[in-house]
mmCIF file of C-alpha atoms and ligand atoms in Angstrom:
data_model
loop_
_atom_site.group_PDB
_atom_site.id
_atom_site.type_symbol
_atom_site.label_atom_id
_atom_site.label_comp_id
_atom_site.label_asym_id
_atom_site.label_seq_id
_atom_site.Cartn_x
_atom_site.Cartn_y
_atom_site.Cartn_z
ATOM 1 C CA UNK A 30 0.000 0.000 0.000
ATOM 2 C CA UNK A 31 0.931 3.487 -1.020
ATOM 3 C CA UNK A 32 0.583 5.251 2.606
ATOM 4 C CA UNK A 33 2.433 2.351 4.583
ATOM 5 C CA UNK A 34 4.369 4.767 6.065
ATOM 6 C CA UNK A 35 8.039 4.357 6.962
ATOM 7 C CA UNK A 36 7.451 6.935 9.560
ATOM 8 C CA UNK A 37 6.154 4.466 12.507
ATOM 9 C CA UNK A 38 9.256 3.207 14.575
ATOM 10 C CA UNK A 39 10.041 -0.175 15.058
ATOM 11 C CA UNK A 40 10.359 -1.363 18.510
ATOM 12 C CA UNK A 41 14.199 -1.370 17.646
ATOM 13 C CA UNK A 42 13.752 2.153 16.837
ATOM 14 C CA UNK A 43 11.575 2.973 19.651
ATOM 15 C CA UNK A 44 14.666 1.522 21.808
ATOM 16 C CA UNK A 45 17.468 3.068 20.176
ATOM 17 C CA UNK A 46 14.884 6.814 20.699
ATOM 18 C CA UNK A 47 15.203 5.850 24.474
ATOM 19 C CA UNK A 48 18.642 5.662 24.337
ATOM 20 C CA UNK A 49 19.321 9.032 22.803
ATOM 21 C CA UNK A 50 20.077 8.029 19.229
ATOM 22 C CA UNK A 51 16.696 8.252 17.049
ATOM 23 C CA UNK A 52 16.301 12.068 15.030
ATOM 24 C CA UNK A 53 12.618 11.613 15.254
ATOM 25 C CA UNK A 54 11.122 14.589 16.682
ATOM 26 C CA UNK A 55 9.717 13.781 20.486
ATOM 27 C CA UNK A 56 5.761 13.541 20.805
ATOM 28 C CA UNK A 57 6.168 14.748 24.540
ATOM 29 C CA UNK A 58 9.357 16.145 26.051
ATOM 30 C CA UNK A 59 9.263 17.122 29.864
ATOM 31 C CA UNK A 60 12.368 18.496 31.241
ATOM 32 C CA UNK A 61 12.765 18.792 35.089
ATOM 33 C CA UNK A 62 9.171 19.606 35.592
ATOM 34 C CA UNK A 63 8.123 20.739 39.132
ATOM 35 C CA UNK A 64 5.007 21.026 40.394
ATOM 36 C CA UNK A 65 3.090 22.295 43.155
ATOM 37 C CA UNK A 66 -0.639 22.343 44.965
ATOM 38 C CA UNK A 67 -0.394 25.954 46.618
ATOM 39 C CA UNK A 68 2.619 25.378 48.501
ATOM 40 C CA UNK A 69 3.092 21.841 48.900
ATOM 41 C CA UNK A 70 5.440 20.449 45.979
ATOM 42 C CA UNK A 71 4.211 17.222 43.797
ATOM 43 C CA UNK A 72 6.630 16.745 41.348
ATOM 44 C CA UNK A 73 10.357 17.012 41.444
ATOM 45 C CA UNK A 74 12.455 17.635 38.569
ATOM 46 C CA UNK A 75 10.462 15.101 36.389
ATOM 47 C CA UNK A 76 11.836 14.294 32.844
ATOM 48 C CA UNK A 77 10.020 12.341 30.173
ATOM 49 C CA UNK A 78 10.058 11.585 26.329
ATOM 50 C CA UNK A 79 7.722 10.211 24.450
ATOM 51 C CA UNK A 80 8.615 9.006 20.802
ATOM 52 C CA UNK A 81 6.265 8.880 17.493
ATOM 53 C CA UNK A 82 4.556 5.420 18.380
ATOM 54 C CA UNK A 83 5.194 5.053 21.287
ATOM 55 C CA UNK A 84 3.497 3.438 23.880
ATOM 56 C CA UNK A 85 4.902 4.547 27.476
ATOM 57 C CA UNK A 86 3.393 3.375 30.537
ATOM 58 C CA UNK A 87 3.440 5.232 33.753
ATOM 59 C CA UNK A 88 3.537 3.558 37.373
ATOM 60 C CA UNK A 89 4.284 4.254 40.649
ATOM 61 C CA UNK A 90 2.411 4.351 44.150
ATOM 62 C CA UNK A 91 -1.063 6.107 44.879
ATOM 63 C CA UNK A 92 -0.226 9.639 45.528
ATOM 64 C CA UNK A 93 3.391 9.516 43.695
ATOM 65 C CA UNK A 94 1.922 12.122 41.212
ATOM 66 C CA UNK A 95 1.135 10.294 38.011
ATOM 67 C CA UNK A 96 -2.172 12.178 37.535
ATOM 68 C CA UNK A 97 -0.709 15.322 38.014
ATOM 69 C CA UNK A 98 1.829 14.583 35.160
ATOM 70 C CA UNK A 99 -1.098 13.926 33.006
ATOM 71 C CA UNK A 100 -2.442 17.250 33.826
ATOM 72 C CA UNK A 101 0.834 19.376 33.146
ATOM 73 C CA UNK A 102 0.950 17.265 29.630
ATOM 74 C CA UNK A 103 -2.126 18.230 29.226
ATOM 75 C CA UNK A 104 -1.787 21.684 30.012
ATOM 76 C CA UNK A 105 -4.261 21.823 32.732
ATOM 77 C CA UNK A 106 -1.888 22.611 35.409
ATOM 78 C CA UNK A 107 0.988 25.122 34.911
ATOM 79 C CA UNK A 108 4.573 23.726 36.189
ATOM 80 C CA UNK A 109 6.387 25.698 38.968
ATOM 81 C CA UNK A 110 9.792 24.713 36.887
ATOM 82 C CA UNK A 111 10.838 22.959 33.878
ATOM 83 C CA UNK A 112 9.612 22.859 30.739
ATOM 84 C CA UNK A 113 6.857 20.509 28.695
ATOM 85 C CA UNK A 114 6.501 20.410 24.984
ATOM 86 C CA UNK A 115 3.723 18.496 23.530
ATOM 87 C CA UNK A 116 3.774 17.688 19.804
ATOM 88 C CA UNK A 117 6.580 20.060 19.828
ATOM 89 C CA UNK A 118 4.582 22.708 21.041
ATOM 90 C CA UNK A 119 6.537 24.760 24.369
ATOM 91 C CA UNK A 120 3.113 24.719 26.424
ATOM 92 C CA UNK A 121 4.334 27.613 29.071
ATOM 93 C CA UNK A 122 4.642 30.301 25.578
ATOM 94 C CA UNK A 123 1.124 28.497 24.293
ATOM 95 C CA UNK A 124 -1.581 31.766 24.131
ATOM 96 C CA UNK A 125 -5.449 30.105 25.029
ATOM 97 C CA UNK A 126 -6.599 29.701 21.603
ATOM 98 C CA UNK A 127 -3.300 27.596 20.569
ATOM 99 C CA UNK A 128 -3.571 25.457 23.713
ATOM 100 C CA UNK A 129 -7.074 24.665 22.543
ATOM 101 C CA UNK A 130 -6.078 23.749 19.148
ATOM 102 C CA UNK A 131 -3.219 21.315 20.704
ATOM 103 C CA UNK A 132 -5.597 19.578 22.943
ATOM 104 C CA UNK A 133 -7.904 19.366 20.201
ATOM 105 C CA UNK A 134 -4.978 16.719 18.509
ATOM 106 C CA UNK A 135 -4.913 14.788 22.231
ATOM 107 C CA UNK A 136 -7.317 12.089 23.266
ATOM 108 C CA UNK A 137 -7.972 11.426 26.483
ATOM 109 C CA UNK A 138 -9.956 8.678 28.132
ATOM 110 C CA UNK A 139 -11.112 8.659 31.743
ATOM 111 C CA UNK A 140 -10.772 5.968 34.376
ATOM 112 C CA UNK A 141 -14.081 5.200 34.182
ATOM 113 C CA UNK A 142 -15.340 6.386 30.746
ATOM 114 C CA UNK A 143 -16.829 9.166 31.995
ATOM 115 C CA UNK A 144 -19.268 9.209 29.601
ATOM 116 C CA UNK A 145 -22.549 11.259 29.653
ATOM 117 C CA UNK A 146 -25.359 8.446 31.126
ATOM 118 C CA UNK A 147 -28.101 10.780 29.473
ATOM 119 C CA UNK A 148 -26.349 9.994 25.869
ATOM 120 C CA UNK A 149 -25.979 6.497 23.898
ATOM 121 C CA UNK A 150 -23.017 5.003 23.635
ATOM 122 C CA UNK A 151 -23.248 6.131 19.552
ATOM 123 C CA UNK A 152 -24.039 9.745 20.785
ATOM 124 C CA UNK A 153 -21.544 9.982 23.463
ATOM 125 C CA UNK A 154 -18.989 9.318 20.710
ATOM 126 C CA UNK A 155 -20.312 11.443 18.423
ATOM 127 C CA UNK A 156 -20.216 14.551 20.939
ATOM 128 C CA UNK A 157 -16.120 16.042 20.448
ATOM 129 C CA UNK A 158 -17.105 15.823 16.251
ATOM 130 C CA UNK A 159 -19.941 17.852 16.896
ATOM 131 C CA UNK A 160 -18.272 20.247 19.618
ATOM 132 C CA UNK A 161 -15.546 20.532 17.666
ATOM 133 C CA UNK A 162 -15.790 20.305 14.435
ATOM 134 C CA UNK A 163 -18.191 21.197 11.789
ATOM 135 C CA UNK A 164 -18.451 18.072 9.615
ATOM 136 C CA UNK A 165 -21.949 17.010 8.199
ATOM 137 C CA UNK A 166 -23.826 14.876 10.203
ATOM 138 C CA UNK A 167 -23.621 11.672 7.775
ATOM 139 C CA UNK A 168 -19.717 12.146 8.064
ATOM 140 C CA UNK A 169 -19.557 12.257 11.621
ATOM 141 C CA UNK A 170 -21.776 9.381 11.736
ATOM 142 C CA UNK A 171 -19.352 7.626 9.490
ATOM 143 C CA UNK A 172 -16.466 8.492 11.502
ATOM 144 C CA UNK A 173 -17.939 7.325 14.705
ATOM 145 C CA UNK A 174 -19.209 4.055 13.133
ATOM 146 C CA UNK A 175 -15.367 3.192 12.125
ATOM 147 C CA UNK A 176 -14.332 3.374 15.840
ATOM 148 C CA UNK A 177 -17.384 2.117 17.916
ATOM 149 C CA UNK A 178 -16.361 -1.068 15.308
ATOM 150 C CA UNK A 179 -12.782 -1.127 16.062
ATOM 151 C CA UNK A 180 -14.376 -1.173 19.485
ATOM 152 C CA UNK A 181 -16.656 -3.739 18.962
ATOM 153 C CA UNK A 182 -18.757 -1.764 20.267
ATOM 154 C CA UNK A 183 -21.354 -0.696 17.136
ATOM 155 C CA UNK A 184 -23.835 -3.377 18.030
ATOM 156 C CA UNK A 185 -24.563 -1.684 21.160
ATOM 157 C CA UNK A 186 -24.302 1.785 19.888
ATOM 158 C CA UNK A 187 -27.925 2.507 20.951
ATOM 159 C CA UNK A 188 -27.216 1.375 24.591
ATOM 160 C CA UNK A 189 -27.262 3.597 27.882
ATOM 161 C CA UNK A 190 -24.177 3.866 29.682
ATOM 162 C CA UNK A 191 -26.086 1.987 32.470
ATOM 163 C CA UNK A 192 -26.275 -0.755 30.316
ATOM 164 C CA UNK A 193 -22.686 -1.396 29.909
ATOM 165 C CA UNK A 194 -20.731 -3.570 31.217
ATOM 166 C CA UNK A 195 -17.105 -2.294 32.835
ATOM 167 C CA UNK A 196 -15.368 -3.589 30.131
ATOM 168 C CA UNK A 197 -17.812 -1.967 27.257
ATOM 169 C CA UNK A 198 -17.931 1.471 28.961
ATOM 170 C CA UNK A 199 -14.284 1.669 29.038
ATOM 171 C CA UNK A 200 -14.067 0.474 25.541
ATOM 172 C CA UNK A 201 -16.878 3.726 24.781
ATOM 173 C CA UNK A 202 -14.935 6.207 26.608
ATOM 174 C CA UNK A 203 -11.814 5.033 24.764
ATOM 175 C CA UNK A 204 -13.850 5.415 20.897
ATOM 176 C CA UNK A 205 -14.620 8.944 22.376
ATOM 177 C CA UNK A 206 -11.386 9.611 22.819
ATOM 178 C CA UNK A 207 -9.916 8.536 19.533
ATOM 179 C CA UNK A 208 -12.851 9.830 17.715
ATOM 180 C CA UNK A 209 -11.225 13.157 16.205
ATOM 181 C CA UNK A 210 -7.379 10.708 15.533
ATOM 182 C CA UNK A 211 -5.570 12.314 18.150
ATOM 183 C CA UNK A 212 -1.754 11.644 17.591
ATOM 184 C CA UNK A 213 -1.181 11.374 21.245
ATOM 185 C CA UNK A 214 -4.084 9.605 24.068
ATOM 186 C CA UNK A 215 -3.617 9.748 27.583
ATOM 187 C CA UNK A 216 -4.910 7.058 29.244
ATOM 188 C CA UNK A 217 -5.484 7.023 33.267
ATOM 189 C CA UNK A 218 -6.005 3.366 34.965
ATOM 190 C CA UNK A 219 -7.726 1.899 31.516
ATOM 191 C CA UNK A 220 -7.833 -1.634 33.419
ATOM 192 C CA UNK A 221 -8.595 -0.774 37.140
ATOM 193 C CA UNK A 222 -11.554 -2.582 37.911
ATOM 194 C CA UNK A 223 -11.753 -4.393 35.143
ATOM 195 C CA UNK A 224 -11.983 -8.952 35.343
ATOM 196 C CA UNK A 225 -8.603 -10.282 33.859
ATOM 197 C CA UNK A 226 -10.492 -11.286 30.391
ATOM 198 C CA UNK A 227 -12.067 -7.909 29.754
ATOM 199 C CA UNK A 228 -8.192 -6.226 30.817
ATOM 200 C CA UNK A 229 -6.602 -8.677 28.454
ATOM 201 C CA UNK A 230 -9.212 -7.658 25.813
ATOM 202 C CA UNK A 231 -8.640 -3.834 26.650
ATOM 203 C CA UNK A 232 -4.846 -4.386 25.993
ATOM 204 C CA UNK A 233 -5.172 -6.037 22.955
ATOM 205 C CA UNK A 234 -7.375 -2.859 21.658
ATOM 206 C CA UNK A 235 -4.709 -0.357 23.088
ATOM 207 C CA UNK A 236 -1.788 -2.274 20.678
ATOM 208 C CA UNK A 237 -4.416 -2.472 17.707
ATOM 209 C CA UNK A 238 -5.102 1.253 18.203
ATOM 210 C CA UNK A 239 -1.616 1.517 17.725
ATOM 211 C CA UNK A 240 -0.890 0.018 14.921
ATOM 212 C CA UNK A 241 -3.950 1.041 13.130
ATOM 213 C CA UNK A 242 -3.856 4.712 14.012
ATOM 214 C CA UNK A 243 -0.299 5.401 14.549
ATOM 215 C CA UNK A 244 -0.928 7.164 17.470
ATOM 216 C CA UNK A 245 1.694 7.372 20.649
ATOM 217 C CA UNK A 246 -0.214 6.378 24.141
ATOM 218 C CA UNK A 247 0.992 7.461 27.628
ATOM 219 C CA UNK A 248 -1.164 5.218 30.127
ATOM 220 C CA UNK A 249 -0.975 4.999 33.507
ATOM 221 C CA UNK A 250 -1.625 1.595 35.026
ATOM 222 C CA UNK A 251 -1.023 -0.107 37.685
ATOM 223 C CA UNK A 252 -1.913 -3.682 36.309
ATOM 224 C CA UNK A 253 1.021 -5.131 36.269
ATOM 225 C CA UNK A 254 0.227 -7.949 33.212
ATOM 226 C CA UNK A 255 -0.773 -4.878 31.822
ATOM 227 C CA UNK A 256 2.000 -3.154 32.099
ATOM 228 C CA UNK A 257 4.158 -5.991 30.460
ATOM 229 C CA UNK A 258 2.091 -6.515 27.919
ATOM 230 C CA UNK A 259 1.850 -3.031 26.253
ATOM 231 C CA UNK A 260 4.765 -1.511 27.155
ATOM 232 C CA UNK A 261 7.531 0.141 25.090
ATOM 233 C CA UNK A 262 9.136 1.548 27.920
ATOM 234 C CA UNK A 263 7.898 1.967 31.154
ATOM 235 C CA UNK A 264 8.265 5.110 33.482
ATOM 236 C CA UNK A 265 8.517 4.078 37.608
ATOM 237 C CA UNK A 266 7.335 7.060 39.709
ATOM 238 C CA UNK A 267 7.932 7.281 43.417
ATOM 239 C CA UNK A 268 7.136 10.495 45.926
ATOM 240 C CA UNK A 269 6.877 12.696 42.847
ATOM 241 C CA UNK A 270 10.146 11.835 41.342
ATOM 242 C CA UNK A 271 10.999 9.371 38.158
ATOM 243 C CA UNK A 272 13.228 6.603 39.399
ATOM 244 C CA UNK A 273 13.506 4.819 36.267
ATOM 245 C CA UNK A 274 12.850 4.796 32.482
ATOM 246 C CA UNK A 275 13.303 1.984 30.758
ATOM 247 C CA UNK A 276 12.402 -0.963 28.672
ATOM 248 C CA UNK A 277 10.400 -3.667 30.131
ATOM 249 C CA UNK A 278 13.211 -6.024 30.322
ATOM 250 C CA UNK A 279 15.187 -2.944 31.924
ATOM 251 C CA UNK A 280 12.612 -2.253 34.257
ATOM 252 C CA UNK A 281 12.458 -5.785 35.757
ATOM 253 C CA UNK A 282 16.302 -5.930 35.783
ATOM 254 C CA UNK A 283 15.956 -3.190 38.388
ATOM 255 C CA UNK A 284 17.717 -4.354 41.572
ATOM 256 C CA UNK A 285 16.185 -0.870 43.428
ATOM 257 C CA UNK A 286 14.020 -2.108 46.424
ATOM 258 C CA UNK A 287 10.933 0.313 45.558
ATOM 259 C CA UNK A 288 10.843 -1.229 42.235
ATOM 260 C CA UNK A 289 11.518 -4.686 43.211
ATOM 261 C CA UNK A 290 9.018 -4.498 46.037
ATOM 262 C CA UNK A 291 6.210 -2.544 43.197
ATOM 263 C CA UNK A 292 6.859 -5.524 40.699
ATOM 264 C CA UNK A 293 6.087 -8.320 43.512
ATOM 265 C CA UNK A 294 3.279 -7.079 45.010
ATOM 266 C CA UNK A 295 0.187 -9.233 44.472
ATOM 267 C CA UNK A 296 -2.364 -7.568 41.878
ATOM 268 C CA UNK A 297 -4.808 -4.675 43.389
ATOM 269 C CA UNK A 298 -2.956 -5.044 46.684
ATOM 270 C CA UNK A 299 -2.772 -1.057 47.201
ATOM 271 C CA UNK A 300 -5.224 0.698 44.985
ATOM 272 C CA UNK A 301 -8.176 -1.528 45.800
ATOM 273 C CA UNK A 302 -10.050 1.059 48.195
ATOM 274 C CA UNK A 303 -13.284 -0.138 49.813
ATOM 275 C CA UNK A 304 -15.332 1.533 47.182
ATOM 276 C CA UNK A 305 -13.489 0.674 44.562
ATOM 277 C CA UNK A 306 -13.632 -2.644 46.260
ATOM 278 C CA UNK A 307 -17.378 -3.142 46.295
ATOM 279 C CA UNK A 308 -18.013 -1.974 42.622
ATOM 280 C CA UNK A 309 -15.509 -4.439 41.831
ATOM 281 C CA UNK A 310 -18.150 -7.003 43.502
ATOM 282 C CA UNK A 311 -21.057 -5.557 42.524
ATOM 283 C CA UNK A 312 -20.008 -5.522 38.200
ATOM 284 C CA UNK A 313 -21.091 -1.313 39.203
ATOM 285 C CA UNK A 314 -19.199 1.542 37.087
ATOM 286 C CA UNK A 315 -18.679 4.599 39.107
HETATM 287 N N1 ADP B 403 -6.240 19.156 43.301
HETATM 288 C C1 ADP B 403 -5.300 18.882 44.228
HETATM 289 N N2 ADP B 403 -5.064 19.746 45.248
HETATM 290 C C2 ADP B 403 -4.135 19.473 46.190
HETATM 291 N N3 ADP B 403 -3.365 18.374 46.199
HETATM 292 C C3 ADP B 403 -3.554 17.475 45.213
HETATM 293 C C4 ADP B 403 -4.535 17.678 44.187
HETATM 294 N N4 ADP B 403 -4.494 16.615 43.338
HETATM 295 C C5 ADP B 403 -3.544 15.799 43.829
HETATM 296 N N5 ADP B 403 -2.980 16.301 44.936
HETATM 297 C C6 ADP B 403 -1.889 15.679 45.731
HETATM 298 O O1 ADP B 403 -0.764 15.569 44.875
HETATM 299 C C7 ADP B 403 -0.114 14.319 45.070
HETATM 300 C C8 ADP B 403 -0.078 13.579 43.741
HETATM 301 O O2 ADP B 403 -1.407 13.232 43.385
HETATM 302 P P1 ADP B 403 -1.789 12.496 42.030
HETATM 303 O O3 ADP B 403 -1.071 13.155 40.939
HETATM 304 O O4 ADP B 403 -3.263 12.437 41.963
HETATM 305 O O5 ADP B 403 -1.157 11.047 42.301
HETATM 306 P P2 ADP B 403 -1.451 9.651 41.566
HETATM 307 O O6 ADP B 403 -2.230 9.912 40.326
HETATM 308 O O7 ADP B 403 -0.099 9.070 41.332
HETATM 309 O O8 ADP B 403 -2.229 8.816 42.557
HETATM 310 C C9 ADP B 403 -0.874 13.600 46.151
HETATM 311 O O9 ADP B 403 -0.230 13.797 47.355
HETATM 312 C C10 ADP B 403 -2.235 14.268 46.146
HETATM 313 O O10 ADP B 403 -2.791 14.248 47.423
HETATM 314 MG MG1 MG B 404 -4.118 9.168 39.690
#
């Protein structure tokens, strides 16, 4: 085919980028990024790249500040040091309006979907195409048809939210997200909650998406088959610091006790709340 591109890295690519060596332009660069809540500091001198196809997955510890990452890549939340480019955009010198127009090229999916419950699953997808774009309506339908498929989700297009299972809504909230082709989707906890068939399915989607859309991920997870299976390289967070970058294999060739100790733990050991707990039980979304 004519548009297989050469520009999607192989994995040997993707590990000779980590090491410094690939010209490919960065998809995220964060250079010792601080961060604070009023005057308590979060983040400490964080740095991060994320390659062209890349998938990167951040863990670490409740609290270690992997959301709050996501919101300074995101350009929520403005750093108190360092510096983040996105798509090669400086976001500190970004004006409103240009901000906008970056995030417009970023997916993002939600924990839990968050999708709209008083919108189908087909509207719910539909919504960023019609917020921010002006296509016709037959072409947004035709856009959100191709990924509620990829989803399998387009047989139950005319469903509630209610009347989804964990696995589905997740699956919905991740179509959303990809509607408009982002180059670059955030992910927070896409597994948490989830039984180990639906998780396995999820991760299977999260490589297809890859492949089929070219798009780089950044996903936070703390599901550790997860985390092996999708993984270029893996970011290891602790007290608002990164204490390690590296490839899979790298990553569990780590003889530091925090990361020894994070890779041995049993599975939802420490983010299993009792809420989360319960709706775990009870098949409930949040
Ligand atoms: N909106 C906020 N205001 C004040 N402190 C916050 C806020 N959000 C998070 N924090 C604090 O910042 C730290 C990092 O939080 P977060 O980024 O949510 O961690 P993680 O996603 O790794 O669990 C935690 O100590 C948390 O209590
Ligand atoms: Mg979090």
């Amino acid at each position: 085919m004519s548009d297989e591109p050469a520009s999607l890295p192989t994995p040997d690519q993707i590990s000779s980028a980590a090491t410094g060596a690939a010209a490919a332009p960065a998809v995220i660069e964060a250079r010792d990024l601080c961060s604070h809540y009023g005057s308590r500091q979060v983040l400490f001198d964080v740095n991060l790249t994320v390659q062209p196809g890349e998938i990167m997955v951040i863990m670490g510890h409740s609290g270690c500040g992997k959301t709050t990452l996501f919101r300074h890549l995101l350009g929520l939340k403005r750093q108190s040091g360092g510096s983040v480019r996105v798509l090669g955009e400086d976001l500190a010198q970004l004006a409103r309006p240009d901000l906008y127009r970056l995030r417009k090229r970023l997916g993002v999916a939600f924990q839990n979907g968050a999708l709209f419950s008083s919108l189908s699953v087909r509207e719910n997808v539909e919504l960023p195409l019609h917020e921010h774009t002006k296509l016709d309506l037959n072409t947004i339908r035709i856009m959100s048809r191709m990924k509620l498929n990829f989803m399998r989700l387009a047989e139950h297009e005319d469903l509630m939210p209610a009347q989804l299972s964990g696995g589905m809504l997740k699956r919905a909230g991740l179509a959303r997200a990809v509607v408009m082709d982002p180059q670059l989707l955030f992910f927070d906890e896409p597994s948490a909650g989830l039984d180990p068939v639906s998780a396995a399915e999820l991760d299977r989607l999260i490589l297809d998406l890859r492949s089929a859309m070219r798009m780089s991920i950044v996903i936070i997870t703390h599901e550790l088959q997860s985390v092996f299976n999708i993984a270029d390289r893996i970011m290891v967070m602790h007290g608002g610091r990164n204490l390690l970058t590296g490839t899979p294999d790298e990553i569990r060739a780590s003889t530091d006790r925090r990361i020894v100790q994070m890779l041995n733990r049993s599975p939802h050991q420490e983010e299993l709340d009792a809420d989360s707990y319960l709706r775990t039980l009870t098949g409930e979304a949040e």
